Tab-separated table of C-alpha atoms and ligand atoms in Angstrom:
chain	number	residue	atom	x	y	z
A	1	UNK	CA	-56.183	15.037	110.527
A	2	UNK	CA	-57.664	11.492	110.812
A	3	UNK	CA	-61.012	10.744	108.694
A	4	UNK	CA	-62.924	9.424	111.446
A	5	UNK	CA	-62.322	10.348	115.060
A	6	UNK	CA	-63.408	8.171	117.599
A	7	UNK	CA	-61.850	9.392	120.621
A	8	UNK	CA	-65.102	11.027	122.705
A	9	UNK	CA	-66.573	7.381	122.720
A	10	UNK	CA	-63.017	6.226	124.719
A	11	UNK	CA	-63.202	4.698	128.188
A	12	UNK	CA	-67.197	4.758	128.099
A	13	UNK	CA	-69.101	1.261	128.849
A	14	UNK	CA	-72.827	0.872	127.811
A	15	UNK	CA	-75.752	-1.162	128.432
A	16	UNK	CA	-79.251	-0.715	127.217
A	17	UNK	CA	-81.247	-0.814	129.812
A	18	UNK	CA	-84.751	-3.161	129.841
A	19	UNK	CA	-88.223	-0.933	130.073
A	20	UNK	CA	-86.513	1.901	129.248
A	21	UNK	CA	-87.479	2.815	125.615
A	22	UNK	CA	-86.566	6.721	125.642
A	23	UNK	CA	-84.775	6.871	122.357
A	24	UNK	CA	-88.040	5.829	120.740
A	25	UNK	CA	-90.057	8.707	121.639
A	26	UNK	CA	-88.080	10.916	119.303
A	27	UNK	CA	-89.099	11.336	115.857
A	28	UNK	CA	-86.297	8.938	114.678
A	29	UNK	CA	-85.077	9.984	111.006
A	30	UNK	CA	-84.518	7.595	108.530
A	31	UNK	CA	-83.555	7.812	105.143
A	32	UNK	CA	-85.087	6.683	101.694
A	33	UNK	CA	-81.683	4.811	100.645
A	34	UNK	CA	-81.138	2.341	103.986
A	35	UNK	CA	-81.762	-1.143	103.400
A	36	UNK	CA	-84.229	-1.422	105.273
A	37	UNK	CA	-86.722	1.276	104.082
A	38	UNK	CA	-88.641	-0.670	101.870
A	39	UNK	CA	-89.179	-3.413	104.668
A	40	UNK	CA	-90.012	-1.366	107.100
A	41	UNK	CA	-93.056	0.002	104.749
A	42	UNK	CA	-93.421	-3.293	103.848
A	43	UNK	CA	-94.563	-4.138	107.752
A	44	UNK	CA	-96.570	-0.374	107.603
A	45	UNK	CA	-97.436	1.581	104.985
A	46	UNK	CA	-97.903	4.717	107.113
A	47	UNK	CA	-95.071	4.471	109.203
A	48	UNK	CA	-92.662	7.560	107.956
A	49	UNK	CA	-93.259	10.841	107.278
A	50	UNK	CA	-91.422	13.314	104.918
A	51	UNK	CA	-89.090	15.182	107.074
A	52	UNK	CA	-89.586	18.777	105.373
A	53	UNK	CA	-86.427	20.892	106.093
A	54	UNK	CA	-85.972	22.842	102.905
A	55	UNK	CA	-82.215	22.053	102.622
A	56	UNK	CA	-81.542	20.314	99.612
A	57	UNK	CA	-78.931	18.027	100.963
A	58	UNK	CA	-81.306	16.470	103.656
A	59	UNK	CA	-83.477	15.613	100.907
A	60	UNK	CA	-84.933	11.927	100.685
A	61	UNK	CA	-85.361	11.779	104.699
A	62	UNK	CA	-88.249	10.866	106.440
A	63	UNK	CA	-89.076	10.149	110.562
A	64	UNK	CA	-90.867	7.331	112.042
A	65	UNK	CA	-94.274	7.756	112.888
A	66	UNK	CA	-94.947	8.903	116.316
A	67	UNK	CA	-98.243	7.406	118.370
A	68	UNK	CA	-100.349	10.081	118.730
A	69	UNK	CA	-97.722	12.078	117.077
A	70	UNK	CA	-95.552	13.086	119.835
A	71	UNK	CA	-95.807	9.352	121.921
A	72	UNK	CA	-93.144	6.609	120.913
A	73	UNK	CA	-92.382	5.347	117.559
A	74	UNK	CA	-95.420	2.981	116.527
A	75	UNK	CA	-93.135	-0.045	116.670
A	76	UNK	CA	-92.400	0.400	120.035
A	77	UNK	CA	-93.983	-2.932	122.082
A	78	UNK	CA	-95.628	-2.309	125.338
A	79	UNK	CA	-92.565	-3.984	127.195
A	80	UNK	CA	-90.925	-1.129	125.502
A	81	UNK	CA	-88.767	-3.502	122.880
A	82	UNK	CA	-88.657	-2.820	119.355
A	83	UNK	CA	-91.065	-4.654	117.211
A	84	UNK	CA	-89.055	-4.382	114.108
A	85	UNK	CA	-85.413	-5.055	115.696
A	86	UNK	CA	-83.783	-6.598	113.367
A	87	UNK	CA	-84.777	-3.827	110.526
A	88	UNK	CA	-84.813	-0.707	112.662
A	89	UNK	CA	-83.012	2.224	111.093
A	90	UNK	CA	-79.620	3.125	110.461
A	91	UNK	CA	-79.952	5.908	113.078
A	92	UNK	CA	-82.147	3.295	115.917
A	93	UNK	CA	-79.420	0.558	115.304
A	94	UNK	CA	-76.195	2.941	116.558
A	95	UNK	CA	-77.806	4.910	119.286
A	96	UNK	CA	-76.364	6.403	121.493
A	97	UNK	CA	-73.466	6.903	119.386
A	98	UNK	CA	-74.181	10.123	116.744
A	99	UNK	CA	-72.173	10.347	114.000
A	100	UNK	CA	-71.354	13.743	112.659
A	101	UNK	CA	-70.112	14.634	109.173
A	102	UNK	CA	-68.153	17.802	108.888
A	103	UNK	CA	-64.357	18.236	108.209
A	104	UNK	CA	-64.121	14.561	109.524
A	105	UNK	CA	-66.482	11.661	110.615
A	106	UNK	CA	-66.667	11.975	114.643
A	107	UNK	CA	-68.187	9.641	116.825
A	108	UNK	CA	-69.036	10.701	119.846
A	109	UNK	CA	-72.406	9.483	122.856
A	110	UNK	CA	-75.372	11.025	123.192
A	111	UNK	CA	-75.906	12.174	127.032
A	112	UNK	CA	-79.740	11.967	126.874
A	113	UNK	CA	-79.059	8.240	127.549
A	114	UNK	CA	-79.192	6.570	131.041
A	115	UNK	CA	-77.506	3.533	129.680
A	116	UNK	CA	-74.013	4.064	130.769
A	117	UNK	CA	-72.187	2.836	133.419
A	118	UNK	CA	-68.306	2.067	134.862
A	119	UNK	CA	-69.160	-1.118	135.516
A	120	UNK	CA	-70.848	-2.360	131.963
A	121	UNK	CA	-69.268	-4.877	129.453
A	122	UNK	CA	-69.882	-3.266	126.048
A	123	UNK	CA	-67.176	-0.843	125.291
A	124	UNK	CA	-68.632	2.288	122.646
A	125	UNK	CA	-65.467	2.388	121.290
A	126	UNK	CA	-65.553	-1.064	120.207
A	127	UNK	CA	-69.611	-0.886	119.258
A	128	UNK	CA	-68.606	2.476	117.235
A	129	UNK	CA	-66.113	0.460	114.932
A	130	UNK	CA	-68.400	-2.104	114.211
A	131	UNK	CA	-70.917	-0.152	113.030
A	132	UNK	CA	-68.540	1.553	110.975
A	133	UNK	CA	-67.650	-1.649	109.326
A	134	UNK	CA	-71.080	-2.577	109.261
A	135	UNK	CA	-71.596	0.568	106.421
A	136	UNK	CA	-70.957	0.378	103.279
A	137	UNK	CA	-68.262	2.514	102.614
A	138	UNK	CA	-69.620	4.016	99.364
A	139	UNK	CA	-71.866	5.537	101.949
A	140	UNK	CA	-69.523	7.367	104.312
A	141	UNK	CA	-67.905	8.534	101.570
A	142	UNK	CA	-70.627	9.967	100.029
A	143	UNK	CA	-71.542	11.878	103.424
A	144	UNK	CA	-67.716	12.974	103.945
A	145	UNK	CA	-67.684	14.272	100.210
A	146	UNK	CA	-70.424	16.167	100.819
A	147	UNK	CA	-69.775	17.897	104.505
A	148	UNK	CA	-66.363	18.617	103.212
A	149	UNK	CA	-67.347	20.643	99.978
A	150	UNK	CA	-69.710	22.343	102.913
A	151	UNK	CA	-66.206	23.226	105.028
A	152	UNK	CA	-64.202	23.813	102.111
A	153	UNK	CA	-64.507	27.457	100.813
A	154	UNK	CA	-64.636	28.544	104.966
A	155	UNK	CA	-61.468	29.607	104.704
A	156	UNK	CA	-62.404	32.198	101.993
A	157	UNK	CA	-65.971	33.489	103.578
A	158	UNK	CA	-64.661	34.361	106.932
A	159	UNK	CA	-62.171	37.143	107.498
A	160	UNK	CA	-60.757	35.434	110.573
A	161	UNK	CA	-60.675	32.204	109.755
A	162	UNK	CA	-59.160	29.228	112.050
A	163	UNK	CA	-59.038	25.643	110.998
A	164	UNK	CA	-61.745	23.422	113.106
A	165	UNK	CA	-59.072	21.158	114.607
A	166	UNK	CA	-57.369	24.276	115.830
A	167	UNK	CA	-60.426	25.940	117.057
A	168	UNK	CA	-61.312	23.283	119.116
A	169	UNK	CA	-57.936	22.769	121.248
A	170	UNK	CA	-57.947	26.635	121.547
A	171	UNK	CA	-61.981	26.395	123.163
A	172	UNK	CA	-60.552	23.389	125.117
A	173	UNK	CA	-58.574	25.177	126.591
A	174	UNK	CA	-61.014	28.483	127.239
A	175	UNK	CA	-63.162	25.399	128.925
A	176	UNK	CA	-61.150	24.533	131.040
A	177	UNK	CA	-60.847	28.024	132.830
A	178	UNK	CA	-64.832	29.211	132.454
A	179	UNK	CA	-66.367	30.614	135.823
A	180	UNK	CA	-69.294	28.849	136.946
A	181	UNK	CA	-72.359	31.106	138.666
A	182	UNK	CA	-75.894	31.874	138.507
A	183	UNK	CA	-75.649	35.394	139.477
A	184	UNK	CA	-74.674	36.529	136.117
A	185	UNK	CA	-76.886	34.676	133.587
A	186	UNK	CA	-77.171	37.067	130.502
A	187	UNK	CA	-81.065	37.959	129.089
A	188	UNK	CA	-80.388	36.359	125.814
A	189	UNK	CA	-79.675	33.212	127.757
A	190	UNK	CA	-82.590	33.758	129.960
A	191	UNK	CA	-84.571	34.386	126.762
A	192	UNK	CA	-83.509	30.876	124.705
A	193	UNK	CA	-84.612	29.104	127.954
A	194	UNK	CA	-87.877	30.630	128.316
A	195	UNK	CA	-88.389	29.974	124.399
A	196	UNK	CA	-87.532	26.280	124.423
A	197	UNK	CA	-89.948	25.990	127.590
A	198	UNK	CA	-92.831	27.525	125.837
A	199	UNK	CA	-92.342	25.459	122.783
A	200	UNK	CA	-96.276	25.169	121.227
A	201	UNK	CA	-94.781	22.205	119.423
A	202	UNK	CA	-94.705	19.123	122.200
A	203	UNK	CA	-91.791	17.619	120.803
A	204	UNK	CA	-89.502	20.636	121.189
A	205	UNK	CA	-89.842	20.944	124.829
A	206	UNK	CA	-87.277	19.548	126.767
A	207	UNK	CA	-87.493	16.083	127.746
A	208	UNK	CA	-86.202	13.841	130.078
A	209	UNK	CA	-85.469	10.367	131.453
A	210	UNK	CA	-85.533	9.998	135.011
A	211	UNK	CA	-83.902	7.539	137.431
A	212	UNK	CA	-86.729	5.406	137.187
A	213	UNK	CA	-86.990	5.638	133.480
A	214	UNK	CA	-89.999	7.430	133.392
A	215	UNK	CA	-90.223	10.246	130.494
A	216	UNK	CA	-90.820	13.583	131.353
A	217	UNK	CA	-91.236	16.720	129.632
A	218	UNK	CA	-91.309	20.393	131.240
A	219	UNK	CA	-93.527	23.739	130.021
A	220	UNK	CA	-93.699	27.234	131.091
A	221	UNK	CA	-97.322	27.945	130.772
A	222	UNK	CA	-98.648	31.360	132.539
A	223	UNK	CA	-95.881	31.862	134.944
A	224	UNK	CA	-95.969	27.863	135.724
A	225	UNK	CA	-93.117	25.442	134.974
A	226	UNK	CA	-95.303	21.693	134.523
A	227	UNK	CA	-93.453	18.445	135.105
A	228	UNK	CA	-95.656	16.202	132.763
A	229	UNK	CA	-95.227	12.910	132.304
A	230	UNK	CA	-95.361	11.341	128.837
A	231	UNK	CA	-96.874	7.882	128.194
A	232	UNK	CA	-95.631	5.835	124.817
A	233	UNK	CA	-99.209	6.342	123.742
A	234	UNK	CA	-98.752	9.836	123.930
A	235	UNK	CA	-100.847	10.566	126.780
A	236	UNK	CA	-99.662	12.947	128.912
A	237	UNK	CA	-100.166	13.065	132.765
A	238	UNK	CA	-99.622	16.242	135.200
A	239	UNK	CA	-96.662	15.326	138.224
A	240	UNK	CA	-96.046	18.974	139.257
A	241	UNK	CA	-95.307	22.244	138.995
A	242	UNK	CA	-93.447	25.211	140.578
A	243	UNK	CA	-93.517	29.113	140.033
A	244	UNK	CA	-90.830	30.191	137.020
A	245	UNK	CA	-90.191	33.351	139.549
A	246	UNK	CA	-88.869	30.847	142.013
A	247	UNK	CA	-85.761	29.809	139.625
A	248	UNK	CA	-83.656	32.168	141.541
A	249	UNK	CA	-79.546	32.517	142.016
A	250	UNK	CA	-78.170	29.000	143.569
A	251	UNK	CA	-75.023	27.896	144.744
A	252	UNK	CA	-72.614	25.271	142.907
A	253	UNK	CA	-70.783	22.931	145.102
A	254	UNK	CA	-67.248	22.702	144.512
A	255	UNK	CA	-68.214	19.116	142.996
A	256	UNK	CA	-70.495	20.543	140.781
A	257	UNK	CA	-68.278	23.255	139.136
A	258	UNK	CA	-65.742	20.413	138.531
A	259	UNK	CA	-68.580	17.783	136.955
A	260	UNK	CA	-69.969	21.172	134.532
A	261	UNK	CA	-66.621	22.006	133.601
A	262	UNK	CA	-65.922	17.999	132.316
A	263	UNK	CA	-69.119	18.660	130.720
A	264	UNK	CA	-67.978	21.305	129.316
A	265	UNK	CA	-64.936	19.830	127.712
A	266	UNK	CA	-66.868	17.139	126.799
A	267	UNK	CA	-69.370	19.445	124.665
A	268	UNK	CA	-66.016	21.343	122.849
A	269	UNK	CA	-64.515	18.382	122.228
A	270	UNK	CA	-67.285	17.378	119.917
A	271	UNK	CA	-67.183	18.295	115.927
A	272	UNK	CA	-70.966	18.978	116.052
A	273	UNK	CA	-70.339	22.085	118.456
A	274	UNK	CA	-67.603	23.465	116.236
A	275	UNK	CA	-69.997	23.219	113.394
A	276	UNK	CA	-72.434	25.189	115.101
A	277	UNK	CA	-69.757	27.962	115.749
A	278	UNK	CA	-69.455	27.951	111.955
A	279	UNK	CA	-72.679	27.605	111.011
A	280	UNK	CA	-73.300	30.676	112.859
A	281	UNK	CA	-70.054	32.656	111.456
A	282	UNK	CA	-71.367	32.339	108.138
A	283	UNK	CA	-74.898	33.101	108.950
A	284	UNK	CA	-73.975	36.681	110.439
A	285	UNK	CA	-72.122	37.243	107.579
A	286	UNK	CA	-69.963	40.319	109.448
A	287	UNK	CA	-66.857	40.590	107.626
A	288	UNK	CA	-65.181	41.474	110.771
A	289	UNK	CA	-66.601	38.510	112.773
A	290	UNK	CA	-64.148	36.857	115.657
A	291	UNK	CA	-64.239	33.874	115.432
A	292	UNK	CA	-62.795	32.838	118.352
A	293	UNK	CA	-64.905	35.532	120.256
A	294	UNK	CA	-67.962	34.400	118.776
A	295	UNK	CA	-67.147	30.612	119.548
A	296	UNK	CA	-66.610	31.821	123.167
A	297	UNK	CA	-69.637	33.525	123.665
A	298	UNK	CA	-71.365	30.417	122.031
A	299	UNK	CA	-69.593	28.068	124.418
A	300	UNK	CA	-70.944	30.802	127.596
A	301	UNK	CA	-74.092	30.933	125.993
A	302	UNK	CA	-74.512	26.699	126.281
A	303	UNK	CA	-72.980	26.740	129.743
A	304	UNK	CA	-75.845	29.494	130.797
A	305	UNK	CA	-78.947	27.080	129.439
A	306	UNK	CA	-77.071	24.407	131.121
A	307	UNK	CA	-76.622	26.172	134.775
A	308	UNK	CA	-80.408	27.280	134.278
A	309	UNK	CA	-81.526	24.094	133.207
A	310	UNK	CA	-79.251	22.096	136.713
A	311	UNK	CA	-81.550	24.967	138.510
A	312	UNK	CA	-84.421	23.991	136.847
A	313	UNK	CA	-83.745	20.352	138.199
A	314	UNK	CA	-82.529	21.336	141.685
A	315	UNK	CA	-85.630	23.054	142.640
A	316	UNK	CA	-88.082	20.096	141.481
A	317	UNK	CA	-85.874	18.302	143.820
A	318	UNK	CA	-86.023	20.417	146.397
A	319	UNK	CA	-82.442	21.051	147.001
A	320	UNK	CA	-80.497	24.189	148.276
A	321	UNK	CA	-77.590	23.833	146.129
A	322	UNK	CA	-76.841	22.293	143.045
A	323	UNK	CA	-74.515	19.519	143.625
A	324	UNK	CA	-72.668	16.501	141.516
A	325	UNK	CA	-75.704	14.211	141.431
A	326	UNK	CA	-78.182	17.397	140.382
A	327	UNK	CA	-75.235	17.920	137.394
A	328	UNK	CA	-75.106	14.506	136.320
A	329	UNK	CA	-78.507	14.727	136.215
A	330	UNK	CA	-78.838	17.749	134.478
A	331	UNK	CA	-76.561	15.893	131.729
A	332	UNK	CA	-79.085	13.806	130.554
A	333	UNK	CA	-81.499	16.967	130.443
A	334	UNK	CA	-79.234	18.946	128.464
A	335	UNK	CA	-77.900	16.272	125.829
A	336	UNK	CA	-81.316	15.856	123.924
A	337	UNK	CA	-80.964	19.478	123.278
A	338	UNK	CA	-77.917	19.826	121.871
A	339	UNK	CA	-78.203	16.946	119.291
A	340	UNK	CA	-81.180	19.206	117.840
A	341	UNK	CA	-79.414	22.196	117.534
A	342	UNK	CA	-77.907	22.899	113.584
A	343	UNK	CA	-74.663	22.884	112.697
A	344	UNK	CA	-72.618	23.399	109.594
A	345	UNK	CA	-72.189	19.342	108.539
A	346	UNK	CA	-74.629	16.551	108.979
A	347	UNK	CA	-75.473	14.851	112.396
A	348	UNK	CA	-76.518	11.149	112.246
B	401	LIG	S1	-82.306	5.762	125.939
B	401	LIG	FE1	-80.501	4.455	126.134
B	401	LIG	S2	-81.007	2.957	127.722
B	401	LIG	FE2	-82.921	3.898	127.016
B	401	LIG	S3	-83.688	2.500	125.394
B	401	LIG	FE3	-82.481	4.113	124.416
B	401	LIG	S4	-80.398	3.257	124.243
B	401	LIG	FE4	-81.502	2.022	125.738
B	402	LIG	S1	-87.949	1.442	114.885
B	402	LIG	FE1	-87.690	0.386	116.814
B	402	LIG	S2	-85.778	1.204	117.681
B	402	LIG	FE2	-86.445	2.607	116.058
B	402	LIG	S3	-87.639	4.194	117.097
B	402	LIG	FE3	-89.080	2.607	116.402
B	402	LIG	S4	-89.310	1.196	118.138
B	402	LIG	FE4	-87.472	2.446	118.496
């Protein structure tokens, strides 16, 4: 198995995109050892705060400042640049390539992006290498060393264990085949969406970047979904709304089943959604746990919030069906999401 895997960053081109600025209004995490922590306080001396996440390997790792606390990061100009380019954080310097630590190093893009395009000049596989050289080494083998000890008494705590590598090509393949339809959305799946749209904490709520690079946010309050629109300041504006009851059963166009099913290949082929599979295995601690049953109904369960979430979409659009352009779309919805979600290893 190779140490680091580059392969979901091949083929894709990338441009940042001027005004655009999304990435910044996250709560991006940096941590105490980068180079350029002690500058970075240096310019403010209130500009982290202590991520606390009670796991003792995350320890030392604090997020930039938010402006108003859920705007953008308070280095973030008003043309949307950074102020402090040149020492920005490990994690604001590679976006939106994540790295994830778990059996392997795996690079792969985050979707939440709008920067990428067929017809762009940088190449991610090319900008992923760099920044690899770019590290010192003593740090990814410090990461490695530790998400490896974390995958390397698996084999022992779960009664029906299967290597990650093989895992993956066997969910590949289970992607491949999935149905796609609206009519049978399970409750649990109903009941994770209607969580993450109630979110009392702003920052959880699922957020997006439209065409015209405008960030949005959505939340179910008293039977309403609200489109709100959220300012770098951390304002927040009202654009609409629409009745939760009306997120009914739609139709996929034959286009659209194809695009979710890439999607979903995409999502399998990616380390960090094998680690959640795990993470979850050993959590349930059932002796008799499946793993390849529970990694299915894992994979179902992300292709439900998906489907609900391209529905979510369609109707603020106004469209019968949900087609291609609602699932690319959706995409970019969906991706924020997934990065947040834990996983046995460490996402960067
Ligand atoms: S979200 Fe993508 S396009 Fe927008 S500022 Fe960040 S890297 Fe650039
Ligand atoms: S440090 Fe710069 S790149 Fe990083 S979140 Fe803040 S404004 Fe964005």
């Amino acid at each position: 198995m190779t140490e680091i895997d580059f392969t979901p960053l091949k083929g894709i081109k990338f441009n940042c995109l001027d005004g655009c600025g999304f990435c910044c209004s996250f709560p991006a995490e940096v941590r105490e050892w980068e180079k350029y922590f002690p500058m970075i306080l240096e310019k403010n001396g209130t500009a982290f705060r202590k991520w606390e996440n009670g796991h003792s390997c995350l320890n030392g790792i604090f997020t930039m400042r938010q402006q108003d606390e859920k705007g953008a990061c308070i280095f973030l100009c008003d043309d949307k640049k950074c102020g402090i380019y040149d020492i920005r954080s490990l994690l604001c310097r590679i976006f939106p390539v994540k790295f994830f630590f778990g059996w392997r190093l795996q690079l792969y893009p985050s979707m939440s992006c709008r920067g990428f395009s067929k017809d762009e000049k940088s190449d991610m596989m090319r900008l992923g290498k760099e920044t690899i050289e770019e590290l010192s080494p003593g740090f990814i083998e410090n990461m490695l060393k530790e998400s490896k000890a974390m995958y390397a008494d698996l084999s022992v705590r779960l009664e029906n264990y299967i290597a990650p590598d093989v895992l993956q090509s066997m969910l590949l393949e289970y992607a491949g085949e999935m149905e796609f339809s609206l009519s049978n959305i399970s409750s649990a799946s109903r009941a994770g969406f209607e969580a993450e749209l109630s979110s009392d904490c702003f920052i959880d709520l699922p957020s997006y970047l439209t065409k015209d690079l405008q960030w949005q946010v959505f939340k179910l309050e008293n039977g309403l979904v609200r489109r709100i629109l959220l300012k770098q300041t951390g304002e927040t504006e009202h654009v609409d709304s629409m009745l939760y009851s009306c997120l009914t059963v739609r139709t996929l166009s034959s286009d659209a089943v194809e695009a979710v099913k890439r999607y979903m290949r995409l999502i399998t082929s990616t380390d960090h959604f094998i680690g959640m599979v795990y993470r979850k295995a050993v959590e349930q601690k059932t002796p008799d746990v499946q793993l390849l049953l529970l990694a299915i109904a894992e994979l179902e369960n992300v292709k439900e919030l998906f489907l609900l979430k391209a529905d979510l979409l369609s109707k603020f659009e106004k469209q019968e069906y949900i087609d291609e352009k609602i699932i690319e779309d959706t995409i970019v919805l969906f991706d924020g999401y997934l990065a947040t979600v834990p996983a046995l290893g460490m996402i960067l």
